[in-house]
XYZ file of C-alpha atoms in Angstrom:
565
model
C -60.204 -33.020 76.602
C -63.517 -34.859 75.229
C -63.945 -37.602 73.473
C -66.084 -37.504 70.120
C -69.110 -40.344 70.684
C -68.229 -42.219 67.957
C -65.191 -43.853 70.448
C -62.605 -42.483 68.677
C -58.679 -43.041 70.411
C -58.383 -39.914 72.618
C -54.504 -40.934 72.365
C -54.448 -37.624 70.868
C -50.935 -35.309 70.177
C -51.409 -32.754 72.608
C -48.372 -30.838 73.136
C -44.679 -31.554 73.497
C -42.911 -30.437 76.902
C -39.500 -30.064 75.286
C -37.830 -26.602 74.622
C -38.942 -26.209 70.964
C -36.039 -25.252 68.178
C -37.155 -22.121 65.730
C -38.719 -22.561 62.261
C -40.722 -20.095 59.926
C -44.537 -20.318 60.007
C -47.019 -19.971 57.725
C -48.925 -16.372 58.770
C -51.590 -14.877 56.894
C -51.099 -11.204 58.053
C -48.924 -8.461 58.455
C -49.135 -5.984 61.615
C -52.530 -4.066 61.904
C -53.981 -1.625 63.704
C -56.475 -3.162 66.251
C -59.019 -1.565 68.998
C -57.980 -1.596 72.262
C -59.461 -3.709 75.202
C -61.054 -0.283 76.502
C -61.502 1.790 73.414
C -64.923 2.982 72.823
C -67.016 2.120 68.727
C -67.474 5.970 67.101
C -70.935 6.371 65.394
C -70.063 6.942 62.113
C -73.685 7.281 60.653
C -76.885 7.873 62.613
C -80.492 8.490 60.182
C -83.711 8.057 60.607
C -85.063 9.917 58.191
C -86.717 12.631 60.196
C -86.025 15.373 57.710
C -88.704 15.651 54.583
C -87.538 16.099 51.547
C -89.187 15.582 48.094
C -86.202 15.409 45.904
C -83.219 13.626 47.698
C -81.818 12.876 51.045
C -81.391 15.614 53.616
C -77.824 15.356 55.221
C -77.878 13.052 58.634
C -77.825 14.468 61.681
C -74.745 12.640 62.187
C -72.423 11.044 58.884
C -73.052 14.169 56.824
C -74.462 14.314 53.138
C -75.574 10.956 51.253
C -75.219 10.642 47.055
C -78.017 8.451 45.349
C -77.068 5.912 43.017
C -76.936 5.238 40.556
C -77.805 9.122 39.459
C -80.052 7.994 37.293
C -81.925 6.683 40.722
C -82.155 10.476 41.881
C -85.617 11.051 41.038
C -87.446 8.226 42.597
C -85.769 8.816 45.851
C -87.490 10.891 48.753
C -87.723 11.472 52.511
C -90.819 12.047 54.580
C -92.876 10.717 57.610
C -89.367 9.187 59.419
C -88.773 6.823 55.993
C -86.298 6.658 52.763
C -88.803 5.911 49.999
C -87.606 4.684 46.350
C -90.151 5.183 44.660
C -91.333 3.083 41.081
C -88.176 1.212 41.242
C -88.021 -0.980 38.079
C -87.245 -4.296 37.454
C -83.863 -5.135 37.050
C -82.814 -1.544 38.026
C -81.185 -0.865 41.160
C -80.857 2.369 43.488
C -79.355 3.135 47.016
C -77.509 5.850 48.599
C -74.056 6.219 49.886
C -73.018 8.433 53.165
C -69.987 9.908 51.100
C -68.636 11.987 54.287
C -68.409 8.329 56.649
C -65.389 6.116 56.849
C -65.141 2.969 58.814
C -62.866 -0.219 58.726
C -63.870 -2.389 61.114
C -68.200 -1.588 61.108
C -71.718 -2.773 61.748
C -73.684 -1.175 59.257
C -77.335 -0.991 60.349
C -80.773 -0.748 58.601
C -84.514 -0.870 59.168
C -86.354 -2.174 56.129
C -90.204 -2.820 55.495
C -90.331 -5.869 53.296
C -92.038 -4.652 50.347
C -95.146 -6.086 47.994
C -94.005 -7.572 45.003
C -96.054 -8.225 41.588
C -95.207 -11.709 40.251
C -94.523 -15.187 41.358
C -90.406 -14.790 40.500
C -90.368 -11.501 41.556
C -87.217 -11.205 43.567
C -86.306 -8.062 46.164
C -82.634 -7.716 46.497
C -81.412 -4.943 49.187
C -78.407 -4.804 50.913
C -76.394 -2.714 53.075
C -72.505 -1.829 52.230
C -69.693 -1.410 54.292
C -65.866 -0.044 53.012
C -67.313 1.467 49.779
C -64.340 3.207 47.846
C -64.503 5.533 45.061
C -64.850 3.382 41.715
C -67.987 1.821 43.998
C -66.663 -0.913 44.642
C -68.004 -1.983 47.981
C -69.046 -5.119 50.745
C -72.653 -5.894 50.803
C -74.808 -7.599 53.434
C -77.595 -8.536 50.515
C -81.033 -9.256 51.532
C -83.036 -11.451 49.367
C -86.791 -11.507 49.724
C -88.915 -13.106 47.275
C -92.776 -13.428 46.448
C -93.499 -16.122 48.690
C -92.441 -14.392 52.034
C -89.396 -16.193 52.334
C -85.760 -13.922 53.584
C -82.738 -14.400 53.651
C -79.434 -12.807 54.174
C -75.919 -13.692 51.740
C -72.623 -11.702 50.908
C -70.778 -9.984 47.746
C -68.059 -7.789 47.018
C -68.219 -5.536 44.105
C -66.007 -4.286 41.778
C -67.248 -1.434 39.607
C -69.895 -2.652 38.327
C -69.039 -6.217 38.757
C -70.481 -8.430 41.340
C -68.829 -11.300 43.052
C -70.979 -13.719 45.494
C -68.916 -14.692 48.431
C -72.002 -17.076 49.741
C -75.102 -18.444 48.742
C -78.481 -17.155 50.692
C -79.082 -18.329 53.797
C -82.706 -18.443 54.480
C -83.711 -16.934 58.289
C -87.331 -16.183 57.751
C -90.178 -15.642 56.143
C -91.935 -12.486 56.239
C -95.039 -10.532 55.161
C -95.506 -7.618 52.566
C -95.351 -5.006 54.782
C -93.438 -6.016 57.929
C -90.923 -4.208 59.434
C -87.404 -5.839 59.989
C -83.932 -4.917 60.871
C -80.478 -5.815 59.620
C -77.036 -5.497 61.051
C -73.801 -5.973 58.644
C -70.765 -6.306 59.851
C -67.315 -6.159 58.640
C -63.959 -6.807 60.219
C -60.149 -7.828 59.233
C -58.161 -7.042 56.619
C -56.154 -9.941 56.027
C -58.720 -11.943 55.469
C -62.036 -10.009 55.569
C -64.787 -11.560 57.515
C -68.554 -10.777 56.941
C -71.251 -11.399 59.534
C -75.057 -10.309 59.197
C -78.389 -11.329 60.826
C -82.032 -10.136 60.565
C -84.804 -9.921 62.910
C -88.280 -8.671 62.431
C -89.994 -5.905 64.561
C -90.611 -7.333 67.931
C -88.372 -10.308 67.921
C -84.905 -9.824 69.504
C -82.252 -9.167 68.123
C -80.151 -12.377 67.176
C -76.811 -13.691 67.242
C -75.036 -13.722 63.891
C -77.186 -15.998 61.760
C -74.361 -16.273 58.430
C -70.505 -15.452 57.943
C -68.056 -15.920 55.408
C -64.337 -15.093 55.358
C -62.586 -13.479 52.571
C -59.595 -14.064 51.527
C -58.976 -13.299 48.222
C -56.548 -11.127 46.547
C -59.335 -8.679 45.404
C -60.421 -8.688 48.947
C -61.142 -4.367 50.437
C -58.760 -3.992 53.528
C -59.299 -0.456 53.870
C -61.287 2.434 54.915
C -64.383 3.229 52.942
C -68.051 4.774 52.815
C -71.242 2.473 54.228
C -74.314 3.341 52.463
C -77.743 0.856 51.610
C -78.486 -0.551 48.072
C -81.919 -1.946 46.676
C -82.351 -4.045 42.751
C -85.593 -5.447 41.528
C -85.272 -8.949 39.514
C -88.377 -10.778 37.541
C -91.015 -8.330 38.808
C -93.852 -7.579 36.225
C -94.544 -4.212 37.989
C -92.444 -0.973 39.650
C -92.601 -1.525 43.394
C -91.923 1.206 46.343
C -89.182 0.069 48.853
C -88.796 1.936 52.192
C -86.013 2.448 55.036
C -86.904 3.213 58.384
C -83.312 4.270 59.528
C -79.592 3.870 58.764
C -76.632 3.790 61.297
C -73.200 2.833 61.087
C -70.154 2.340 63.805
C -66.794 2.060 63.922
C -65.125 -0.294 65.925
C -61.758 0.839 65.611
C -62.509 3.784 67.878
C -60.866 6.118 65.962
C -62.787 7.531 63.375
C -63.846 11.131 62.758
C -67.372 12.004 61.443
C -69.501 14.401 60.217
C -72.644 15.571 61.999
C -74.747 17.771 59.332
C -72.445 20.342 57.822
C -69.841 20.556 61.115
C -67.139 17.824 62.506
C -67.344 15.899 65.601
C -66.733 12.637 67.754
C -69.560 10.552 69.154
C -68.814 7.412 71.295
C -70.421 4.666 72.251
C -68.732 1.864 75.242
C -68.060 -2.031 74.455
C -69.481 -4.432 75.918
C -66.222 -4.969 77.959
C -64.232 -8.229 79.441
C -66.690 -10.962 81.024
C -66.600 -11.484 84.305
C -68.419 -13.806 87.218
C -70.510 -10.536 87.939
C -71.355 -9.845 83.898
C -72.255 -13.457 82.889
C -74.027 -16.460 84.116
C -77.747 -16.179 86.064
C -78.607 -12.734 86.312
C -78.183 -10.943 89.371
C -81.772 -11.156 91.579
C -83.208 -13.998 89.887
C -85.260 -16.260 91.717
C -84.257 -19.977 90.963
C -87.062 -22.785 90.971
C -85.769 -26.424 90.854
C -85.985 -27.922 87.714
C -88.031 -31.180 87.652
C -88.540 -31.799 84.151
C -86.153 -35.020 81.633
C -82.784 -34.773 81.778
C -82.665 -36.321 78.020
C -84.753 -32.967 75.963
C -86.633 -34.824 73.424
C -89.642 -32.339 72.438
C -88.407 -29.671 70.228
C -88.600 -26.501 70.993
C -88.384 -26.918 75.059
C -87.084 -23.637 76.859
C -85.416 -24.529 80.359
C -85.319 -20.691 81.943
C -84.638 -19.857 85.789
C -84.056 -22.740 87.003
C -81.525 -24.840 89.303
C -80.946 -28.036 87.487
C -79.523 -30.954 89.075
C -78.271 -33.599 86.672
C -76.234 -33.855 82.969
C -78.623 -32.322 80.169
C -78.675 -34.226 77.102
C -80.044 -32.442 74.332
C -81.446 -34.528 71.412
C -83.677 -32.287 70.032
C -83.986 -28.810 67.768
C -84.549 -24.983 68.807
C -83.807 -25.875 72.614
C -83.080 -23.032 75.071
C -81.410 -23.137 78.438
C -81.672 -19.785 79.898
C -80.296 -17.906 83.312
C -80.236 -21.018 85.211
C -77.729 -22.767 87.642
C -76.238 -26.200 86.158
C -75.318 -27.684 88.993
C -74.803 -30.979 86.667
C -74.636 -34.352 87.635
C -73.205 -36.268 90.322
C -70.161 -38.908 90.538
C -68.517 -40.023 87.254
C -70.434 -40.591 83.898
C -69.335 -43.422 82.465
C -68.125 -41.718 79.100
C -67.268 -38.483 78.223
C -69.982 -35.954 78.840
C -71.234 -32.625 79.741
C -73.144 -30.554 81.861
C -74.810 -30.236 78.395
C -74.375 -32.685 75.882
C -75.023 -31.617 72.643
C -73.715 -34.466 70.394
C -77.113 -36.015 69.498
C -77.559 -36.052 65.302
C -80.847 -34.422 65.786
C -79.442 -31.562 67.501
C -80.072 -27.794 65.821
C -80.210 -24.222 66.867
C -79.498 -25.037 70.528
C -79.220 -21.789 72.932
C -77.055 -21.833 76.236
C -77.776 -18.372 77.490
C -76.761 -16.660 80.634
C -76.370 -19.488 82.679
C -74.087 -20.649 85.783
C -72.371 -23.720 84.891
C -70.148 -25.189 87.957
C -70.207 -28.486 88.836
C -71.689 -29.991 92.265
C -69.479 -33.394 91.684
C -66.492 -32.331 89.047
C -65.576 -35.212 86.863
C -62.089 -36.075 84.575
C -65.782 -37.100 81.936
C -67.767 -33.873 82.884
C -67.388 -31.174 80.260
C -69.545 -28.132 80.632
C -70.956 -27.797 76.823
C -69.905 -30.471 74.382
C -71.218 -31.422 70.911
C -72.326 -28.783 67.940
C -74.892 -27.051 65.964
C -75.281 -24.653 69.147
C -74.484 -20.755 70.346
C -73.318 -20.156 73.749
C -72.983 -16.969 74.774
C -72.901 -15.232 78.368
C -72.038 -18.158 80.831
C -69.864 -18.305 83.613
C -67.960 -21.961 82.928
C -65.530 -23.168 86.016
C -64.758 -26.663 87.840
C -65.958 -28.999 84.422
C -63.447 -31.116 82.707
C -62.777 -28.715 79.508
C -65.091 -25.770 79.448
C -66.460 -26.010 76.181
C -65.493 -28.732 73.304
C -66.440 -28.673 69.948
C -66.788 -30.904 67.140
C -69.165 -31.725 64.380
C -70.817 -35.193 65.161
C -68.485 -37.736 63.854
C -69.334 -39.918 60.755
C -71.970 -36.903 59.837
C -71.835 -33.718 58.504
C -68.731 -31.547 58.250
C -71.202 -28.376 59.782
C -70.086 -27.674 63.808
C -72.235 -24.761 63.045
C -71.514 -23.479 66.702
C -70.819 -19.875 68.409
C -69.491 -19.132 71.435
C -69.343 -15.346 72.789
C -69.209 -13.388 75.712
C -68.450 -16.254 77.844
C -66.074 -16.256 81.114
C -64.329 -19.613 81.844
C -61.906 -20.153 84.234
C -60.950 -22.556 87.140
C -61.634 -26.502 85.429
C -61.170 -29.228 87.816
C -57.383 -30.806 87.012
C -57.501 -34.596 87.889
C -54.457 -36.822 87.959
C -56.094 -40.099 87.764
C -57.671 -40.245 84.006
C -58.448 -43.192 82.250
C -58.145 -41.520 78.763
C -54.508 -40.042 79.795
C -51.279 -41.569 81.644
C -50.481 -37.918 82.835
C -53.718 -36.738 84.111
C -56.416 -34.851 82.679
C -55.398 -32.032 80.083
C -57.996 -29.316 81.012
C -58.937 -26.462 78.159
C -61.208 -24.041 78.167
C -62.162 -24.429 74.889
C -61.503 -27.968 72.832
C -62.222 -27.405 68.897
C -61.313 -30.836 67.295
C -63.193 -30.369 63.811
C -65.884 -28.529 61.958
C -67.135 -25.761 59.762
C -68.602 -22.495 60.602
C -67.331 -21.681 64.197
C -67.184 -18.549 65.468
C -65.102 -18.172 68.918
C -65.616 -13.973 69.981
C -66.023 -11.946 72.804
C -64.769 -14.849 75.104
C -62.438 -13.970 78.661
C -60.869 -17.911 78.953
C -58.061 -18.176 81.657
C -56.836 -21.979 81.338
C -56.159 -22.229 85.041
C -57.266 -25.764 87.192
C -58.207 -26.411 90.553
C -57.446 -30.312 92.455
C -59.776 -32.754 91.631
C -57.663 -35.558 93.580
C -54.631 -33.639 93.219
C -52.544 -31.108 90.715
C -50.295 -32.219 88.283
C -46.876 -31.273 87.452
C -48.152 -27.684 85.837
C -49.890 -26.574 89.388
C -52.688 -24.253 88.475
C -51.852 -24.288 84.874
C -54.240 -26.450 82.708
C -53.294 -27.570 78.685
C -54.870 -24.371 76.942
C -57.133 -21.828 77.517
C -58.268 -22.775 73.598
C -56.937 -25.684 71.541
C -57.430 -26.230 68.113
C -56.523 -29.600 67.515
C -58.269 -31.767 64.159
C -59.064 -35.565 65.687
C -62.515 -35.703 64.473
C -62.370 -33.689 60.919
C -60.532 -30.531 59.517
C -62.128 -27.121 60.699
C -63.211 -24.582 57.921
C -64.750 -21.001 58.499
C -63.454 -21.144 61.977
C -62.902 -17.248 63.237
C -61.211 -16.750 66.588
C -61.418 -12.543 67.114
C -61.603 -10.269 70.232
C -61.222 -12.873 73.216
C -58.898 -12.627 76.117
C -57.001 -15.472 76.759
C -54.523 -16.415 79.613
C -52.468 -18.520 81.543
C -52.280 -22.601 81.121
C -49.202 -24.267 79.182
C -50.260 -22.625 75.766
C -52.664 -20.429 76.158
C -54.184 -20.804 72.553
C -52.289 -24.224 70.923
C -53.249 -25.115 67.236
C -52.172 -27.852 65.995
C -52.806 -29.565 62.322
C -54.104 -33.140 64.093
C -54.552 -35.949 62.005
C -54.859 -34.106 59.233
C -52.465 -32.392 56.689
C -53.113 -28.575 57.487
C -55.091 -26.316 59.451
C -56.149 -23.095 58.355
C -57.752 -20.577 60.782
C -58.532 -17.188 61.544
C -56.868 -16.038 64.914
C -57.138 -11.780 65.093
C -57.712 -9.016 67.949
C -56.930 -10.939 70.207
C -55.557 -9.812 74.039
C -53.072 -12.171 76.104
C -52.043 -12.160 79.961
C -48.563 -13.202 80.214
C -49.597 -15.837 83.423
C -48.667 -18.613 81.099
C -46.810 -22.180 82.607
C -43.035 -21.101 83.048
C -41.048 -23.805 81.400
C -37.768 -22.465 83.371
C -35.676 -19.017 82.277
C -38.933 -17.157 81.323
C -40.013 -19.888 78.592
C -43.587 -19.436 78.054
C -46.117 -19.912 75.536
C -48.830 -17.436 74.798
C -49.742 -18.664 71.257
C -48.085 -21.977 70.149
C -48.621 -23.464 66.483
C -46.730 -26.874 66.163
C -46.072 -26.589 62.167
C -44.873 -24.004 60.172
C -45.807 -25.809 56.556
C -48.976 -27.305 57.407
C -50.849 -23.887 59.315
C -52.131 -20.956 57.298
C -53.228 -18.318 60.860
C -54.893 -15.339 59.322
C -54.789 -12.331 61.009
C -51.846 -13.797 63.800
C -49.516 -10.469 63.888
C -52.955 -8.373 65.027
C -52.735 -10.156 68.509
C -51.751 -7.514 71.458
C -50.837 -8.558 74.880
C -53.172 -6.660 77.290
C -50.803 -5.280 79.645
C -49.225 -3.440 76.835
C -51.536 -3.294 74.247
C -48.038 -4.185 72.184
C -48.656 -6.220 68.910
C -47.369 -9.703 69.687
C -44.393 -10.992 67.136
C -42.820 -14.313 66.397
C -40.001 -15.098 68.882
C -39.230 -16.509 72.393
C -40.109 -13.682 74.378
C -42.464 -11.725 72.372
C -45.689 -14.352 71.942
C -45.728 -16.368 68.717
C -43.960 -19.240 69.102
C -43.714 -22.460 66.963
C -42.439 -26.065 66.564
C -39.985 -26.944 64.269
């Protein structure tokens, strides 16, 4: 467990080692269908516009026939030279096209735009791709908003007939000229709530992480199967303008849907990415490691730290810096506060990337975390021997923003001390700490909450406090999404608990659990533990499977969900 830098007590409530009585909890979903932890994403839609066609859009080779819309729209709409062209689009008119044979739940909706040139200072470009389009029309988009002056950005609505409903404001990502090429993913996942993820990139960049999410809620939200499709509008512009799509695609992640390919019926599949591993994260396999020999405290914004062994705590105080496919072999002794391997808590942190990297100790330390702090994305490292693996907060006495990711990480193996200044009972190892913040995203993540001996194990063994803790000491978490990890083994292996404050509210959903959990004698175990019914809202809780099984997890003693009373 870390301590936030502002020297708050870390005489924090941790968990209670008593046999806990039953109580009713506060859960935000019923039983769902989920994908398993081997099923394969079905293509859905697949397009890129290879077919000419003057008048219309010629059925994809695979998601079938498309409709324009609104009809009205049919006539500027055409296909040739591997692009969908709208043609003379007014202003404040709008036209897209639906694929009316597709149906997907869970999807990433994909497109290929060419930002397009826009006559007056206010003229605005809205496009958008949708996702779970029903009937009536009443749809998800991922909107795209791309004015005059170059500048993009990406934002969220739900629509209900023909009635619009923001669930975000634009997020700005870039800016872009008349004419360039960029893509857009879109994707959609839940039912109870709904969360919405999307992130652009222009041709030749990389492809990002998700840049902006939002989580709905709402009674109005669309829980089920629809159509995906693409939309365009034109706002403020004093002349007709020509908007073009490269290509359109669409999966599944449920793994279960049928689709159309032309005018005939078929199944095509596509494998996850899979559980992390030490062989499928950290420093890529063949790399050749030079020592680093540059600061240890990253100042100059922008610095990229890539291939490299690196001896010594990073502290990052500085934006847009990358540590890439390189060994942390962190500092040495004890720090004399809490730490990490990298420290992230500086105020002038931003956009920080941990990528691919090795991060195990030389010199493990009760005050050595591997990542700690916020505003960051890790994604892709192999995490053992630190403290906690990763802890997360936003900086204390700023903003409420964490603003941090963390996917496709394997962490395993902390270093369990019994002499800790902070604790009377030794150190209480996690492998992910989230004690406050807004907009975190936890995916994708394999987190076992064993320990090794520092000077010794405690009375748990090889079972650390939680594989992930959710616990409020520095400030209440908002838009914090917890979906598609595997967790396992240490006393809880996910505990969430409402801190210091009043409630806790939380997304925890498609999730897969080992059963290796602490045995608290007769089989008493704890796979997920929330410590109060009244004061936790858990979205999405009864979609959890244990992985053995794939059974749905329920409330009870034996079957997963457990609670304090």
């Amino acid at each position: 467990m870390t301590t936030p830098k502002s020297g708050r007590s870390r005489a924090f409530i941790r968990r209670s080692l008593a046999v806990l009585s039953a109580a009713a909890l506060s859960i935000g979903a019923a039983a769902m269908t989920v994908t398993p932890a081997s099923a394969a994403t079905v293509t859905v839609l697949n397009d890129s516009f290879d077919t000419a066609s003057s008048t219309g859009v010629p059925a994809a080779p695979t998601g079938g026939s498309y409709s324009i819309v609104p009809a009205a729209a049919a006539g500027l709409v055409s296909v040739s030279g591997g692009a969908l062209t709208i043609t003379g689009l007014q202003s404040e008119r709008a036209a897209g096209v639906v694929a009316t044979s597709t149906s997907a739940t869970d999807a990433v909706v994909s497109g290929a735009f060419v930002a397009p040139s826009l006559s007056g200072t206010s003229a605005t470009w809205y496009g958008g791709l949708e996702a779970r389009r029903q009937a009536d029309g009443s749809t998800y988009r991922g909107k795209i908003r791309y004015g005059a002056d170059g500048r993009i950005g990406l934002g969220f609505s739900r629509t209900a007939g023909s009635t619009e409903t923001l669930l975000s404001s634009t997020t700005t990502v870039s800016s872009l000229s008349a004419g360039t090429t960029f893509s857009v993913d879109f994707r959609v996942t839940g039912s109870n709530p709904v969360t919405l993820q999307a992130r652009l990139w222009a041709a030749g960049q990389s492809k990002p992480d998700w840049q902006t999410q939002v989580v709905d809620s709402s009674a109005s939200r669309l829980s089920g199967a629809g159509a995906v499709g693409a939309w365009n509008y034109l706002s403020n512009a004093s002349a007709p303008t020509t908007v073009r799509m490269n290509s359109l695609s669409a999966v599944d992640e449920s793994g279960t849907t049928t689709v159309s390919s032309g005018s005939t019926t078929g199944s095509t599949t596509t494998t996850t990415g899979g559980k992390p591993n030490a062989s499928t994260t950290g420093v890529r396999s063949g790399t050749s490691l030079s020592r680093y020999t540059g600061p240890l405290n990253i100042t100059t914004p922008g610095t990229v730290i890539e291939n490299k062994a690196i001896y010594g705590d990073l502290r990052i105080q500085a934006r847009d810096v990358v540590i890439r496919n390189s060994y942390l072999h962190c500092g040495t002794g004890h720090p004399s506060s809490n730490t990490g391997c990298v420290d992230a808590n500086h105020w002038n942190v931003y956009n920080l990337l941990v990528e691919n990297n090795t991060i195990i100790p030389d010199s493990p330390s009760y005050f050595r975390d591997g990542i700690v702090g916020h505003e960051f994305t890790a994604r892709g490292n192999h995490i053992s021997r630190t403290n906690d693996g990763i802890g997360i907060f936003n900086r204390p006495g700023g903003a409420w923003q964490a603003n941090v990711r963390v996917t496709g990480n394997y962490i395993h193996d902390l270093t369990h001390w019994n002499y800790d200044p902070a604790h009377a009972n030794g150190t209480h190892n996690d492998g992910i700490e989230i004690q406050g913040g807004q907009n975190i995203y936890i995916a994708g993540n394999n987190i076992v909450g064993s320990v090794v001996a520092g000077d010794g194990l405690g009375q748990y063994g090889l079972h650390g406090g939680a594989a992930l803790l959710v616990t409020q000491n520095v400030t209440q978490v908002n838009n914090l999404v917890i979906e598609k990890n595997w967790f396992d083994d240490a006393q809880n292996s996910v505990n969430i608990q409402p801190g210091k404050f009043s409630t806790v509210t939380l997304t925890l959903q498609y999730n897969w659990f080992g059963r290796n959990q602490y045995d608290f004698g007769r089989g008493s175990k704890y796979a997920i533990r929330i410590v109060s019914q009244s004061r936790s809202t858990v979205y999405g809780l009864l979609t959890n499977r244990w992985e053995d099984t794939n059974g749905l997890m329920t409330v009870g003693r034996d079957t997963g969900i457990r609670y304090d009373s």
